Short mmCIF file of C-alpha atoms and ligand atoms in Angstrom, two decimals:
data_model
loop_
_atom_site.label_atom_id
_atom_site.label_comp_id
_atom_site.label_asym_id
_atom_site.label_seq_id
_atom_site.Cartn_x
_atom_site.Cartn_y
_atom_site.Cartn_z
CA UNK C 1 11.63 14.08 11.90
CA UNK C 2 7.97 15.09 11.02
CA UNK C 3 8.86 19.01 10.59
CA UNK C 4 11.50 17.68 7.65
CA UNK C 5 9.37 14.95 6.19
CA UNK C 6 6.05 17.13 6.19
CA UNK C 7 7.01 19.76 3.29
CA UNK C 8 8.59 17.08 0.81
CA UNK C 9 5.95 15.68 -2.11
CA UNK C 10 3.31 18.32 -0.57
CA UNK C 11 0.44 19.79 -2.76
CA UNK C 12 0.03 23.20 -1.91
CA UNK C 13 -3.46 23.01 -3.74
CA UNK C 14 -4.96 20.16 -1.86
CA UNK C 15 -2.39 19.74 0.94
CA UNK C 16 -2.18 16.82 -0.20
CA UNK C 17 0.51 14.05 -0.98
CA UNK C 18 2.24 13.07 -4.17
CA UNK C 19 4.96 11.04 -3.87
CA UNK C 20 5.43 8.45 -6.78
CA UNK C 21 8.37 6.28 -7.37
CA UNK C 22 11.43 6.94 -8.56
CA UNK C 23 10.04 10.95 -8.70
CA UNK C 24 11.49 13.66 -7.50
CA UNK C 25 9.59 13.62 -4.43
CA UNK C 26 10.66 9.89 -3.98
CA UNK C 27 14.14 10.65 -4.32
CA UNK C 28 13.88 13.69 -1.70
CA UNK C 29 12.10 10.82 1.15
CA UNK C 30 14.78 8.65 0.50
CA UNK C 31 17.28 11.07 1.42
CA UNK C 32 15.59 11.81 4.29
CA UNK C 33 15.81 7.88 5.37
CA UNK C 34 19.57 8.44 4.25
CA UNK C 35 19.82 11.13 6.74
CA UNK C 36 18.17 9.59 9.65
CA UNK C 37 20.47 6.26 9.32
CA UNK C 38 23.51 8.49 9.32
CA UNK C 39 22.33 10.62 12.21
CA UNK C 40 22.39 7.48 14.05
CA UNK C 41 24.82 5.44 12.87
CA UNK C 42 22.90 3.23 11.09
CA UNK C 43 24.46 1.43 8.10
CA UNK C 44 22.20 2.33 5.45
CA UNK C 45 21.76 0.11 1.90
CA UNK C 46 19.66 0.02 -1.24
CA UNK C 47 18.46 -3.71 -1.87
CA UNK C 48 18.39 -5.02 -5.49
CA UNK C 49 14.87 -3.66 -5.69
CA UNK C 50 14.88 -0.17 -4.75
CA UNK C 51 14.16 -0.79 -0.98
CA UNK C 52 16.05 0.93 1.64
CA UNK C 53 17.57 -0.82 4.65
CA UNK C 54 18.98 1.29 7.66
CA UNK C 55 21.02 -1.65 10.03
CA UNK C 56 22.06 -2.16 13.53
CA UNK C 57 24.07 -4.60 13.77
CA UNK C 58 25.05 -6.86 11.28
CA UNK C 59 22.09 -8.59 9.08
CA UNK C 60 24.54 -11.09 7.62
CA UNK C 61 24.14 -12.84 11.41
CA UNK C 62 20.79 -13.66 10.79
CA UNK C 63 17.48 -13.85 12.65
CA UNK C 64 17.06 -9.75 12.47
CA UNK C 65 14.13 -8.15 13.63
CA UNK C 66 13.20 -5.41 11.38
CA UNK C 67 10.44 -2.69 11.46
CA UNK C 68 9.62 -0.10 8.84
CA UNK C 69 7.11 0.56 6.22
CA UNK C 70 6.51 2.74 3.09
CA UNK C 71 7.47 6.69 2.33
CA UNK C 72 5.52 7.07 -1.27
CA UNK C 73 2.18 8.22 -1.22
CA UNK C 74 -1.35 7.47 -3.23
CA UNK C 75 -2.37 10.86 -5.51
CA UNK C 76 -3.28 13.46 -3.00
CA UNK C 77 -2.60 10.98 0.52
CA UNK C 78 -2.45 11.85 3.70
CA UNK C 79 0.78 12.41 6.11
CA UNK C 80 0.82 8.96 7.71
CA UNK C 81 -0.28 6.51 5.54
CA UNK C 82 3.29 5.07 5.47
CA UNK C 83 5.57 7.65 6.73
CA UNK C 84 4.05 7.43 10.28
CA UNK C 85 5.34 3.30 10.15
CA UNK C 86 9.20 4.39 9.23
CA UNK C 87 8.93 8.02 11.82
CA UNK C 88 8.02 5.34 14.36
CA UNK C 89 10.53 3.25 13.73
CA UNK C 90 13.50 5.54 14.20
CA UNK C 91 11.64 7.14 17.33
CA UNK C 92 11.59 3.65 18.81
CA UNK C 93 15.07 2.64 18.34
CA UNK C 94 15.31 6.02 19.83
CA UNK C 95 13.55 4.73 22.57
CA UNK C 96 15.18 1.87 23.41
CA UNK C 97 18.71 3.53 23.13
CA UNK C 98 17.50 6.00 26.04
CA UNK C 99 15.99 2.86 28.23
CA UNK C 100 19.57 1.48 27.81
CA UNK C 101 18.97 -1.94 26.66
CA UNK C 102 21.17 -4.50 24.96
CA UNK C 103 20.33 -5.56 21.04
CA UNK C 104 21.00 -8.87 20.97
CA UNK C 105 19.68 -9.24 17.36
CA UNK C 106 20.16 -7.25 14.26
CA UNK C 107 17.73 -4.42 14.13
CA UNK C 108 17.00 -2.79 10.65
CA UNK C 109 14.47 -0.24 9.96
CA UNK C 110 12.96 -0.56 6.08
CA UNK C 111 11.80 1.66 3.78
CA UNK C 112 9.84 -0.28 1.18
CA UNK C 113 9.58 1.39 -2.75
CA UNK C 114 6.64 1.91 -4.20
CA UNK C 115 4.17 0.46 -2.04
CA UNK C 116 1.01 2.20 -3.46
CA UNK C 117 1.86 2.06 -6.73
CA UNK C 118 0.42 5.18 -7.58
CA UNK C 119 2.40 5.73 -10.96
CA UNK C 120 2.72 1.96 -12.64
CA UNK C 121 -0.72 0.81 -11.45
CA UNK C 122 0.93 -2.06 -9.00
CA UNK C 123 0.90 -1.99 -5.20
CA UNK C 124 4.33 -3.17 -3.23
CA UNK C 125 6.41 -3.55 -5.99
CA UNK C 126 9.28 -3.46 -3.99
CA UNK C 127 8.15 -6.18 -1.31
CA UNK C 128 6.68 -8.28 -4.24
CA UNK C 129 9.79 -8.59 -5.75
CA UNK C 130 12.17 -9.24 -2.90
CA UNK C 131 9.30 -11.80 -2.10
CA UNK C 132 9.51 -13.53 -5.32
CA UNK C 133 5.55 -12.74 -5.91
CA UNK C 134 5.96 -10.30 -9.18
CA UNK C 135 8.78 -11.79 -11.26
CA UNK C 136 11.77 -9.19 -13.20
CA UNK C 137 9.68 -10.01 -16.44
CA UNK C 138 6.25 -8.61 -14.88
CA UNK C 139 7.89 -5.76 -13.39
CA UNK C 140 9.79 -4.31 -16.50
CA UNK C 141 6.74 -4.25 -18.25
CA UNK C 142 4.72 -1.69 -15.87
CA UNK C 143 4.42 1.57 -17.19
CA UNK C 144 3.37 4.91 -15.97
CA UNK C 145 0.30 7.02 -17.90
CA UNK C 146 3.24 9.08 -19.44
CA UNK C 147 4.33 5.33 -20.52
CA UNK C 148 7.68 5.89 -19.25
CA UNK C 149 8.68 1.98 -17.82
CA UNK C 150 9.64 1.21 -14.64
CA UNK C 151 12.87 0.40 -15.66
CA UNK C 152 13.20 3.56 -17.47
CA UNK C 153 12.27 5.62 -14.44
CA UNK C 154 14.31 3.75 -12.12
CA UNK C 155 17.27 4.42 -14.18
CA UNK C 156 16.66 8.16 -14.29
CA UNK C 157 16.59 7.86 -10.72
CA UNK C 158 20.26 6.33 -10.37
CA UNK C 159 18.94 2.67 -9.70
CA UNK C 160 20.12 -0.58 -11.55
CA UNK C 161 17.00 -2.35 -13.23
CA UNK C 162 18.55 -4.69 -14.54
CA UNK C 163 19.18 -6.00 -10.97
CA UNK C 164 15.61 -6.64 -9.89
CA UNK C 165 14.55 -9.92 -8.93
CA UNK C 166 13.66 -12.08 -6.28
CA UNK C 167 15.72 -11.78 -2.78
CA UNK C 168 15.91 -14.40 -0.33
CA UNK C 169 18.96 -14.42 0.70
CA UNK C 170 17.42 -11.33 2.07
CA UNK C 171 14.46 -12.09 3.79
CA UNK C 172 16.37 -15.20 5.35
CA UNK C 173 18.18 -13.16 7.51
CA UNK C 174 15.14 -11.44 8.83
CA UNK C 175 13.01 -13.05 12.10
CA UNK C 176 10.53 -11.29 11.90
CA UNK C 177 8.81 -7.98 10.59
CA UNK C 178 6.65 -5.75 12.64
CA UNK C 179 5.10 -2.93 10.44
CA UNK C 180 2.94 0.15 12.60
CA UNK C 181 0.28 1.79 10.35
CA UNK C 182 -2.22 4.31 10.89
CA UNK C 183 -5.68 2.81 11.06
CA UNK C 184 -7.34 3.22 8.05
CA UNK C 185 -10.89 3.05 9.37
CA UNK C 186 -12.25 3.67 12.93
CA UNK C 187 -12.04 0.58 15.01
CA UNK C 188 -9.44 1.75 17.37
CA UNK C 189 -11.30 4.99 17.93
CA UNK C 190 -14.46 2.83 18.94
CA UNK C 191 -12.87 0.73 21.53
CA UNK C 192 -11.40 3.49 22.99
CA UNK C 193 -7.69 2.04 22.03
CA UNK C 194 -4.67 4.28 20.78
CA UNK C 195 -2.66 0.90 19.34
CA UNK C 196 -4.04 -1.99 18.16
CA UNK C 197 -2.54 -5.20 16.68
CA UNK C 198 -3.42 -6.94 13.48
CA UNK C 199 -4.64 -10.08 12.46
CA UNK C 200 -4.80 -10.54 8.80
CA UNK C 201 -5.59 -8.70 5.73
CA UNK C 202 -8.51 -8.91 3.31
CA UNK C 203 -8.03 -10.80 -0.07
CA UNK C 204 -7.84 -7.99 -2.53
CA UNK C 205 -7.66 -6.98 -6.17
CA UNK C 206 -7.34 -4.80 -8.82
CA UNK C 207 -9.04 -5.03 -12.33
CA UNK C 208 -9.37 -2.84 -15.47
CA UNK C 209 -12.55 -2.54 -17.66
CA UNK C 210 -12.33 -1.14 -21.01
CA UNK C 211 -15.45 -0.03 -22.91
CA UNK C 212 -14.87 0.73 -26.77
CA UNK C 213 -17.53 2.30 -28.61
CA UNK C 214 -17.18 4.84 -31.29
CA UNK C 215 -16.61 8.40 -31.26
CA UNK C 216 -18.83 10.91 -32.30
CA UNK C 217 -19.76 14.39 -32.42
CA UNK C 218 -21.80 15.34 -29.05
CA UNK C 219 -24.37 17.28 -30.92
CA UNK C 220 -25.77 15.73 -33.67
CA UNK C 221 -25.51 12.17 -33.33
CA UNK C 222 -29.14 10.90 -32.59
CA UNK C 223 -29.26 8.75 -29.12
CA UNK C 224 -30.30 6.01 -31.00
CA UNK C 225 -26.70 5.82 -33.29
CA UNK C 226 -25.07 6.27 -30.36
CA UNK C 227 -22.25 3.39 -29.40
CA UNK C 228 -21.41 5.30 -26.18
CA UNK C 229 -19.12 3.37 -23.56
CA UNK C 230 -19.87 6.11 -20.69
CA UNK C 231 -22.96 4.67 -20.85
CA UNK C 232 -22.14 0.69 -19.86
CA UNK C 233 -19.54 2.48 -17.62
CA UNK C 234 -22.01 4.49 -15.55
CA UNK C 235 -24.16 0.92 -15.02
CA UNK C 236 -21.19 -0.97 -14.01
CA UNK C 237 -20.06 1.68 -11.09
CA UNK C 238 -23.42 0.99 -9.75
CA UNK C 239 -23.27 -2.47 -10.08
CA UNK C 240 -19.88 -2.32 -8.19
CA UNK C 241 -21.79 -0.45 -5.06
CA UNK C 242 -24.83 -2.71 -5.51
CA UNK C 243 -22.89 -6.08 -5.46
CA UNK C 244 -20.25 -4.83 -2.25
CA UNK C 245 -22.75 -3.95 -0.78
CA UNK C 246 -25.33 -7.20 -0.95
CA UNK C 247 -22.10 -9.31 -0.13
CA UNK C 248 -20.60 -7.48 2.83
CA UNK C 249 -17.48 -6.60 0.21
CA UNK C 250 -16.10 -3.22 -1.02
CA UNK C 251 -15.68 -2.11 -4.45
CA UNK C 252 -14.41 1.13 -5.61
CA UNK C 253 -14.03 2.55 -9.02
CA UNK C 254 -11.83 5.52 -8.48
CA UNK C 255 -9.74 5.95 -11.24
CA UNK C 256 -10.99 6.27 -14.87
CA UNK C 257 -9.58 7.44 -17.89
CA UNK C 258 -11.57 8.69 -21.13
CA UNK C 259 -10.45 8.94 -24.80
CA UNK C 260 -10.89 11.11 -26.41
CA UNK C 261 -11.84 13.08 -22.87
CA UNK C 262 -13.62 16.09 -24.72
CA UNK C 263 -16.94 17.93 -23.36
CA UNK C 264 -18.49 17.69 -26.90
CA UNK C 265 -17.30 14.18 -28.25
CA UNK C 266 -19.38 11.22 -27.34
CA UNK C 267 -15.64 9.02 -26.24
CA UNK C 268 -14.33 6.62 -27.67
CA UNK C 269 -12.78 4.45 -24.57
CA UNK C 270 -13.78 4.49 -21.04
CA UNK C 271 -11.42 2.90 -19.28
CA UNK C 272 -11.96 2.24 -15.43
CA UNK C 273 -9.95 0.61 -12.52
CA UNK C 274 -12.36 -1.48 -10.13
CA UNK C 275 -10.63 -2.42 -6.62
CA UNK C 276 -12.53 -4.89 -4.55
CA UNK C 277 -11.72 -6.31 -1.58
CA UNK C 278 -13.86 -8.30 0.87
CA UNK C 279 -13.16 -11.18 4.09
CA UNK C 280 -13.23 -13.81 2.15
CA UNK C 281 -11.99 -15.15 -1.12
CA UNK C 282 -15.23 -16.66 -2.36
CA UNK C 283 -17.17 -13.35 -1.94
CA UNK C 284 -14.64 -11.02 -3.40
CA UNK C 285 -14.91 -13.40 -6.44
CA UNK C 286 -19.09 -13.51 -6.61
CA UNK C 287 -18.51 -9.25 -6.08
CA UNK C 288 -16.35 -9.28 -8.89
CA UNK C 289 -18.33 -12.06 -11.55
CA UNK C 290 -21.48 -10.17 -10.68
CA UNK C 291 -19.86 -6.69 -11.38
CA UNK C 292 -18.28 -7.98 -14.66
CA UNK C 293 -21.66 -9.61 -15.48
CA UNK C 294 -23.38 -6.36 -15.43
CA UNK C 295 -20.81 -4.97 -17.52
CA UNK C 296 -21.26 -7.03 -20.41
CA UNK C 297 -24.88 -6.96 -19.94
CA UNK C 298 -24.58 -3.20 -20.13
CA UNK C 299 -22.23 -2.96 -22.85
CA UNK C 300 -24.02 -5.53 -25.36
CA UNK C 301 -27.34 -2.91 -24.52
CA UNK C 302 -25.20 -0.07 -25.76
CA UNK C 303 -22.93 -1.80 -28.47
CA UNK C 304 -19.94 -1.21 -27.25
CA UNK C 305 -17.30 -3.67 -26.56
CA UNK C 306 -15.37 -4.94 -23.16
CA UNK C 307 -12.61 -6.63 -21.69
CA UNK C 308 -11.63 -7.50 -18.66
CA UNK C 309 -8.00 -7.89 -17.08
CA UNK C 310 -6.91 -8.42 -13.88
CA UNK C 311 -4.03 -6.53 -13.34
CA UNK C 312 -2.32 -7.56 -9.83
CA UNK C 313 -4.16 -9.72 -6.87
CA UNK C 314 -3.55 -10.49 -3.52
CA UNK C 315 -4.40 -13.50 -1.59
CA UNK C 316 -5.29 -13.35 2.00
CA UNK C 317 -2.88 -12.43 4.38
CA UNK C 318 -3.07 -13.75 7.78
CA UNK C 319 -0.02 -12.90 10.29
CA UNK C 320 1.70 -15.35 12.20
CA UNK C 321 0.25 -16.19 14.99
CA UNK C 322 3.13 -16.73 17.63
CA UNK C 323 4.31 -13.00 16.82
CA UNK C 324 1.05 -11.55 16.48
CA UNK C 325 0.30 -13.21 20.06
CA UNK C 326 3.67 -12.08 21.52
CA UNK C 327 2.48 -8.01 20.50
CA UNK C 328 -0.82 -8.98 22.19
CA UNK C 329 1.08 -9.85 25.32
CA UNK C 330 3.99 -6.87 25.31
CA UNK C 331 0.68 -4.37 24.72
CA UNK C 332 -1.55 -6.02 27.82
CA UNK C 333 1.24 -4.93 30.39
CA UNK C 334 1.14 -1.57 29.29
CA UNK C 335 -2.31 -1.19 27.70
CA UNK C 336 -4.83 -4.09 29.38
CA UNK C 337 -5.95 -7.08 28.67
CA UNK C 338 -8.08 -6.26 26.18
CA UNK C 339 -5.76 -5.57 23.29
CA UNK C 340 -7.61 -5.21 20.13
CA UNK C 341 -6.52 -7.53 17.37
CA UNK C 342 -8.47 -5.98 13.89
CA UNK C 343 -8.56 -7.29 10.65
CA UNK C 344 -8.37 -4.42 7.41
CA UNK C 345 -9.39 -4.10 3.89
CA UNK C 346 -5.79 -2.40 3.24
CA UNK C 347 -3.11 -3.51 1.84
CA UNK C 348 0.82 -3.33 3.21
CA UNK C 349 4.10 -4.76 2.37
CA UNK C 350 3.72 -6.86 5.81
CA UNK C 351 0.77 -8.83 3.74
CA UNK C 352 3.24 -9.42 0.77
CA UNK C 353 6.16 -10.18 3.32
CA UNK C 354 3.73 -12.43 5.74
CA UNK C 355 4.05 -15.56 2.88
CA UNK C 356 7.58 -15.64 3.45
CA UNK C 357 8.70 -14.40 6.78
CA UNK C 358 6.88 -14.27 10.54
CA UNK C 359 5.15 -10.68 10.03
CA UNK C 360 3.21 -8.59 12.46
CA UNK C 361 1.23 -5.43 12.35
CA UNK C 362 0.47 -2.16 14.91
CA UNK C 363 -2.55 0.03 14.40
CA UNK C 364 -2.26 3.73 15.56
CA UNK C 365 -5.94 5.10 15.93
CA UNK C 366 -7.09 7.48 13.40
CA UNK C 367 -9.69 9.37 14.90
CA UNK C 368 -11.84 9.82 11.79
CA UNK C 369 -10.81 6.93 10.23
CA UNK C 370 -10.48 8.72 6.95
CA UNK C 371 -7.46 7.72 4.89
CA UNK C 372 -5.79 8.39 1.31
CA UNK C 373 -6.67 11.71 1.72
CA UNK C 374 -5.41 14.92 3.22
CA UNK C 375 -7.70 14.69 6.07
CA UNK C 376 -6.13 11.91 7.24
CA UNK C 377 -5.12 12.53 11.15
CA UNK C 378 -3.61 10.95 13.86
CA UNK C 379 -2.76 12.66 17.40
CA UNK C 380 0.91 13.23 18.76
CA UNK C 381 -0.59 11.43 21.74
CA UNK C 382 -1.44 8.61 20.20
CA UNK C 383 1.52 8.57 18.33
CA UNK C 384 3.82 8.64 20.98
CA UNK C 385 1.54 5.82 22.07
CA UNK C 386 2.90 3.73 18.91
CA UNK C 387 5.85 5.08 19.15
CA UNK C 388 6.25 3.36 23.23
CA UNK C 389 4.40 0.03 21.92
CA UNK C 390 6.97 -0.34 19.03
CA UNK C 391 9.68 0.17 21.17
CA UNK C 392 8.69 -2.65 23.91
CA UNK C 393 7.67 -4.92 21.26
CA UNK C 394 11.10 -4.63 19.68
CA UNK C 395 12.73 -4.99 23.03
CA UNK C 396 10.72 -7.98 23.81
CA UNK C 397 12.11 -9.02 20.52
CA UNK C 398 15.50 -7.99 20.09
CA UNK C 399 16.65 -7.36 23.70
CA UNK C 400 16.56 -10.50 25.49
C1 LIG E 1 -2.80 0.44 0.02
O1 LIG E 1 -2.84 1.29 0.89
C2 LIG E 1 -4.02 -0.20 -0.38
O2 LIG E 1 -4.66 -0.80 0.49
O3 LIG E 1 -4.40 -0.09 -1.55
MN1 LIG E 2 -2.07 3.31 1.49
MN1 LIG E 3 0.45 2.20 3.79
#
């Protein structure tokens, strides 16, 4: 599966990953899904909102167990980040076909769209949707930087818009929903564990800052005239690192765009995207007040104006605890007792799902940790590892 998957969306420049909805790239993973149902005669179907279900069994009986997780990728991502969640899940029903056991629930395998939301700014469109937590409305008015819609772009790519909406007819039929992820820090690799099991997911957020000022030529406007918004900009990134890091809390600013964006023009418009994320819901809103108090403090200094918006937020997601305790016990027989149960600062479709349905997550170690990025690694050992732990915890689910 990997030696297909690996080429498609690849950067030759950075080796990196760009697969964006409803792209080119998009359209070639899905295909690949496609393939892997009908290679094992999986029915495979296209949900209202652009996610891809791959069935054994019939659904329609209810109380399915279904495991999956996301093919697009963040600008320049890694290999697993997503892909290694939907590999694993074919390799495990796999699996259990060669230990011979008995489904005696419906078993899908799910390919959520858009789960980074890498090209219309939103993460897990596709599971927000079905879940009922970003309305049709919301949704038809994302755009892209090219401002091409999402509707627009999911046309061009041979999908209904006009369909989107909430889906619970859906997720009633599903049990539960056991998404494996690389680890996207180091935990796993610290304990000395290949598979881990998780138990909820920071609060998180993502919110844009625009700085207006006025443009001017870089040369021969005196400091003092200056209305520069780089300026305000630059003090709120550091106020972003300062205020994470006095509250235990991350905060990133890693996307930015400049108007005009020329070497010898003071801009215009700085535009930044802060994410923040931290434990707890009260601190990840004292990061964020302090970091947007320091930007209006910076940008009355420099005369240049601000505003604030949040553009998409996620409560805390804590997995059911029955299911997340049932993983614990079908890992201890293989791995120990000492299972490790993490929380993460990362954000998955099993978060968005976890409202609605029970919901359960498997770490694979990463040794460095290092994620959304090319150098993103996980061993075939250890991913044969997730690969075995899926597999029993779907047969302790589905085969009994
Ligand atoms: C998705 O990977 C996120 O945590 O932003
Ligand atoms: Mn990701
Ligand atoms: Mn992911």
């Amino acid at each position: 599966m990997w030696t297909e998957l690996l080429p498609v969306g690849r950067s030759s420049a950075s080796g990196g990953y760009r697969r964006f909805a409803w792209t080119a790239a998009d359209a070639e993973c899905r295909a690949w899904f496609e393939e892997q149902a009908r290679a094992r005669g999986l029915a495979c179907e296209v949900d209202r909102n652009g996610n891809q279900w791959a069935w054994l069994g019939d659904p329609a009986a209810g109380n399915a167990v279904v495991t999956g997780s996301h093919l697009d990728s963040v600008p320049d991502g890694g290999a697993f980040d997503g892909p290694l969640g939907v590999v694993s899940a074919f390799a495990a029903l796999d699996e259990l076909r060669g230990r011979g056991v008995r489904f005696t629930r419906p078993l899908g395998v799910v390919n959520f769209g858009d789960e980074e939301g890498a090209r219309f700014g939103l993460a897990c469109v596709g599971s927000r949707l079905t879940a009922g937590k970003l309305t049709a409305e919301q949704a038809h008015r994302l755009t892209d930087r090219d401002g091409i819609s999402l509707p627009r772009a999911m046309e061009a790519a041979g999908h209904d818009p006009e369909a989107i909406g909430p889906d619970p007819e859906r997720l009633a039929r599903i049990g539960a929903f056991v998404e494996l992820h690389v680890e996207q820090g180091r935990a796993l690799d610290e304990l000395g564990h290949a598979v881990g099991v998780a138990s909820a997911i920071w609060p998180h957020g993502r919110w844009r800052f625009d700085f207006r000022g006025e443009a001017n030529h870089a040369g021969t406007t005196r400091l003092t005239d200056r209305h520069d918004p780089m300026l305000p900009y630059a003090e709120t990134v550091l106020a972003a690192r300062r205020e994470a890091e006095r509250a235990g809390a991350v905060a990133t600013f890693g996307k930015v765009a400049v108007e005009p964006n020329g070497v010898n023009a003071i801009p215009s418009l700085v535009r930044g995207w802060l994410d923040a994320r931290a434990a707890d819901q009260d601190v990840l809103d004292t990061v964020v007040g302090g970091i947007e108090q320091a930007a209006r403090k910076g940008a009355d200094g420099h005369g240049v104006t601000l505003d604030v918006v949040r553009e998409s937020f996620t409560p805390v997601a804590r997995f059911d605890h029955a299911l997340r305790d049932d993983l614990v016990r079908i890992l201890a027989r293989t791995d120990g007792p000492d299972v490790p149960v993490l929380g993460t600062g990362a954000g998955h479709d099993a978060g968005i799902l976890s409202a609605s349905i029970p919901t359960a997550m498997l770490f694979v170690r990463n040794p460095t940790g290092v994620s959304h990025s090319p150098a993103e690694s996980a061993t075939e050992d250890d991913c044969l590892a997730g690969v075995r732990a899926l597999a029993d915890v779907l047969e302790g689910l589905a085969c009994r």
